[in-house]
Amino acid sequence: ATWVGKLYEYDTPREAFAPTRYDTFYAWFLRELTPATRVAARYQAHDALVCSPAEALFRYGGQVGDGNIPLKEGSANVLRALRGMEPSVGDFQYVKLGLRKCYYHHVHSPVDGTVLDIRHFERGDGAFGDNTVTALHLGTAFGPVFLCAIGEYTVQNFQCLPNVGSVLRKVDEVGFFWWGSMVLLVFPPG
């Protein structure tokens, strides 16, 4: 853990997760938040309409507009990933969050709301470049919010936990990557 911390400038304390000792790589990679960490995260997110769904780096953000956003290699179109879910999000805002190798790779609900739709797009169908996408449409008191878990390059995997109709609170777990990639949030202006 010290080596990983120095190499990746990672300083989240080991005690934030359970377990704190790992026999295999995946035991570490799929570690979970402790109950105390979940309570602290809910408390920190309480007053925000939208909170960060993952331990991640902010990569890009702005207005959705025509939907084109940059990727590591080339670009992709947000509107393709949301096709059939919401026809008009051009004036919405987006935030692209990158998950580094050392980060915790579970994804949590950024809002209090209800899952209205879930779409899975396989690699090569053009939903978001040449990446897999799991897109959730969340209904909230202030309008629709979209969370896209995107598996780039060789990642291509996300395990989605809720179903359509599930009611989520901020910080409830939405799913996890078996390897990491990025999360895209799309939310109403303002």
Short mmCIF file of C-alpha atoms in Angstrom, two decimals:
data_model
loop_
_atom_site.label_atom_id
_atom_site.label_comp_id
_atom_site.label_asym_id
_atom_site.label_seq_id
_atom_site.Cartn_x
_atom_site.Cartn_y
_atom_site.Cartn_z
CA ALA A 1 0.00 0.00 0.00
CA THR A 2 2.86 2.39 0.74
CA TRP A 3 4.41 1.68 -2.66
CA VAL A 4 1.07 2.23 -4.43
CA GLY A 5 0.55 5.40 -2.41
CA LYS A 6 3.93 6.85 -3.38
CA LEU A 7 3.69 5.77 -7.01
CA TYR A 8 0.19 7.14 -7.63
CA GLU A 9 0.13 9.95 -5.03
CA TYR A 10 -2.77 8.12 -3.41
CA ASP A 11 -3.59 9.06 0.15
CA THR A 12 -7.00 7.58 0.99
CA PRO A 13 -6.44 5.79 4.31
CA ARG A 14 -6.63 2.00 4.25
CA GLU A 15 -9.07 2.13 7.18
CA ALA A 16 -11.73 3.69 4.90
CA PHE A 17 -12.16 0.24 3.31
CA ALA A 18 -12.96 -3.30 4.32
CA PRO A 19 -11.04 -5.48 4.46
CA THR A 20 -7.81 -3.69 5.31
CA ARG A 21 -5.57 -6.67 4.36
CA TYR A 22 -5.66 -8.40 0.98
CA ASP A 23 -4.59 -11.87 -0.08
CA THR A 24 -5.16 -11.28 -3.80
CA PHE A 25 -5.16 -8.39 -6.22
CA TYR A 26 -8.94 -8.58 -6.69
CA ALA A 27 -9.54 -8.63 -2.95
CA TRP A 28 -7.82 -5.24 -2.88
CA PHE A 29 -9.28 -3.98 -6.14
CA LEU A 30 -12.90 -4.78 -5.16
CA ARG A 31 -12.57 -3.61 -1.56
CA GLU A 32 -15.65 -1.92 -0.13
CA LEU A 33 -16.29 1.18 1.95
CA THR A 34 -16.66 0.57 5.66
CA PRO A 35 -20.02 1.48 7.24
CA ALA A 36 -18.36 4.47 8.94
CA THR A 37 -16.96 5.70 5.60
CA ARG A 38 -20.43 5.40 3.99
CA VAL A 39 -21.96 7.46 6.82
CA ALA A 40 -19.25 10.11 6.42
CA ALA A 41 -19.77 10.21 2.63
CA ARG A 42 -23.55 10.62 3.03
CA TYR A 43 -22.96 13.42 5.52
CA GLN A 44 -20.56 15.24 3.16
CA ALA A 45 -22.97 14.83 0.22
CA HIS A 46 -26.10 15.78 2.16
CA ASP A 47 -26.39 19.42 1.04
CA ALA A 48 -25.33 18.87 -2.59
CA LEU A 49 -27.90 18.17 -5.30
CA VAL A 50 -25.30 16.09 -7.18
CA CYS A 51 -22.24 14.46 -5.61
CA SER A 52 -19.30 12.57 -7.07
CA PRO A 53 -20.28 8.95 -7.75
CA ALA A 54 -16.74 7.58 -7.56
CA GLU A 55 -13.24 8.14 -6.28
CA ALA A 56 -11.95 9.75 -9.46
CA LEU A 57 -10.09 12.56 -11.16
CA PHE A 58 -12.03 15.33 -12.83
CA ARG A 59 -11.08 15.10 -16.52
CA TYR A 60 -13.45 17.38 -18.44
CA GLY A 61 -16.70 19.18 -17.99
CA GLY A 62 -18.97 21.64 -19.70
CA GLN A 63 -22.20 21.92 -21.62
CA VAL A 64 -23.35 18.82 -23.52
CA GLY A 65 -24.11 20.87 -26.65
CA ASP A 66 -23.73 18.61 -29.69
CA GLY A 67 -22.58 15.79 -27.42
CA ASN A 68 -18.95 15.47 -28.52
CA ILE A 69 -16.45 15.09 -25.69
CA PRO A 70 -12.75 14.14 -25.71
CA LEU A 71 -11.47 10.68 -24.76
CA LYS A 72 -7.95 9.39 -24.20
CA GLU A 73 -7.98 8.38 -27.85
CA GLY A 74 -10.22 10.54 -30.07
CA SER A 75 -13.69 11.59 -28.98
CA ALA A 76 -17.15 10.17 -28.41
CA ASN A 77 -20.69 11.49 -28.35
CA VAL A 78 -22.72 11.65 -25.14
CA LEU A 79 -25.99 11.73 -27.06
CA ARG A 80 -25.29 8.30 -28.56
CA ALA A 81 -24.81 6.85 -25.07
CA LEU A 82 -28.16 8.35 -24.00
CA ARG A 83 -30.12 7.49 -27.13
CA GLY A 84 -33.66 6.48 -26.37
CA MET A 85 -33.45 7.79 -22.81
CA GLU A 86 -33.77 11.57 -23.16
CA PRO A 87 -34.01 13.34 -26.51
CA SER A 88 -32.98 16.84 -25.49
CA VAL A 89 -29.99 17.32 -23.18
CA GLY A 90 -27.98 19.84 -25.23
CA ASP A 91 -28.27 22.52 -22.55
CA PHE A 92 -27.38 20.06 -19.76
CA GLN A 93 -23.95 19.98 -18.12
CA TYR A 94 -21.57 17.02 -18.08
CA VAL A 95 -18.62 15.95 -15.97
CA LYS A 96 -16.20 13.23 -17.08
CA LEU A 97 -14.45 11.45 -14.20
CA GLY A 98 -11.44 9.16 -14.69
CA LEU A 99 -10.74 6.21 -12.39
CA ARG A 100 -7.03 5.58 -11.85
CA LYS A 101 -5.71 2.06 -11.22
CA CYS A 102 -5.23 2.67 -7.51
CA TYR A 103 -8.74 4.03 -6.91
CA TYR A 104 -11.72 2.33 -5.36
CA HIS A 105 -13.76 1.08 -8.36
CA HIS A 106 -17.29 1.01 -7.01
CA VAL A 107 -19.74 3.58 -8.40
CA HIS A 108 -22.35 5.21 -6.20
CA SER A 109 -25.51 7.18 -6.83
CA PRO A 110 -24.75 10.87 -7.34
CA VAL A 111 -28.34 11.87 -6.45
CA ASP A 112 -31.46 10.94 -4.53
CA GLY A 113 -33.79 9.54 -7.16
CA THR A 114 -35.44 6.64 -8.95
CA VAL A 115 -33.89 4.52 -11.70
CA LEU A 116 -36.16 5.17 -14.69
CA ASP A 117 -34.15 3.31 -17.35
CA ILE A 118 -30.95 1.30 -17.75
CA ARG A 119 -29.27 0.73 -21.12
CA HIS A 120 -26.28 -1.50 -21.84
CA PHE A 121 -24.26 -0.87 -24.99
CA GLU A 122 -21.66 -3.38 -26.09
CA ARG A 123 -18.28 -2.56 -27.52
CA GLY A 124 -18.41 -1.57 -31.16
CA ASP A 125 -22.03 -0.41 -31.35
CA GLY A 126 -20.89 3.21 -31.41
CA ALA A 127 -22.59 4.28 -28.18
CA PHE A 128 -19.39 5.82 -26.84
CA GLY A 129 -16.57 5.28 -29.21
CA ASP A 130 -15.36 1.68 -29.08
CA ASN A 131 -16.23 1.25 -25.41
CA THR A 132 -18.94 -0.51 -23.43
CA VAL A 133 -21.47 1.73 -21.69
CA THR A 134 -23.98 1.15 -18.92
CA ALA A 135 -26.24 4.22 -18.84
CA LEU A 136 -28.70 4.92 -16.02
CA HIS A 137 -31.50 7.48 -16.26
CA LEU A 138 -32.26 8.75 -12.75
CA GLY A 139 -35.40 10.74 -12.02
CA THR A 140 -34.88 13.41 -9.36
CA ALA A 141 -36.86 16.30 -7.88
CA PHE A 142 -34.82 18.75 -10.03
CA GLY A 143 -34.95 16.84 -13.32
CA PRO A 144 -33.28 13.90 -15.04
CA VAL A 145 -29.71 12.93 -14.25
CA PHE A 146 -27.73 10.40 -16.30
CA LEU A 147 -24.85 8.29 -15.07
CA CYS A 148 -22.76 6.41 -17.63
CA ALA A 149 -20.22 3.82 -16.50
CA ILE A 150 -17.83 3.52 -19.44
CA GLY A 151 -15.34 0.71 -19.93
CA GLU A 152 -12.49 2.02 -22.08
CA TYR A 153 -9.85 0.04 -23.95
CA THR A 154 -9.58 -3.44 -22.43
CA VAL A 155 -11.84 -2.71 -19.47
CA GLN A 156 -15.20 -3.39 -21.15
CA ASN A 157 -17.00 -4.45 -17.98
CA PHE A 158 -19.34 -2.95 -15.41
CA GLN A 159 -21.57 -4.86 -13.01
CA CYS A 160 -24.79 -2.84 -12.54
CA LEU A 161 -26.66 -3.53 -9.28
CA PRO A 162 -30.01 -1.65 -9.28
CA ASN A 163 -32.99 -2.38 -11.50
CA VAL A 164 -35.47 -0.07 -13.20
CA GLY A 165 -37.72 1.23 -10.41
CA SER A 166 -35.03 1.09 -7.70
CA VAL A 167 -35.06 4.10 -5.38
CA LEU A 168 -31.54 5.34 -4.63
CA ARG A 169 -30.12 7.70 -2.07
CA LYS A 170 -26.88 9.57 -2.62
CA VAL A 171 -23.94 7.21 -2.03
CA ASP A 172 -26.00 3.99 -2.51
CA GLU A 173 -23.93 1.61 -4.61
CA VAL A 174 -24.83 1.49 -8.32
CA GLY A 175 -22.22 -1.08 -9.37
CA PHE A 176 -18.54 -1.74 -9.88
CA PHE A 177 -15.91 -2.20 -12.55
CA TRP A 178 -13.90 -5.40 -12.65
CA TRP A 179 -11.22 -3.02 -13.83
CA GLY A 180 -11.49 0.75 -13.98
CA SER A 181 -12.26 3.32 -16.56
CA MET A 182 -14.48 6.40 -16.39
CA VAL A 183 -17.82 7.70 -15.24
CA LEU A 184 -19.79 10.38 -17.04
CA LEU A 185 -22.48 12.46 -15.32
CA VAL A 186 -25.05 14.50 -17.23
CA PHE A 187 -27.33 16.79 -15.25
CA PRO A 188 -29.64 19.79 -15.72
CA PRO A 189 -28.14 23.27 -16.02
CA GLY A 190 -27.78 25.22 -12.81
#
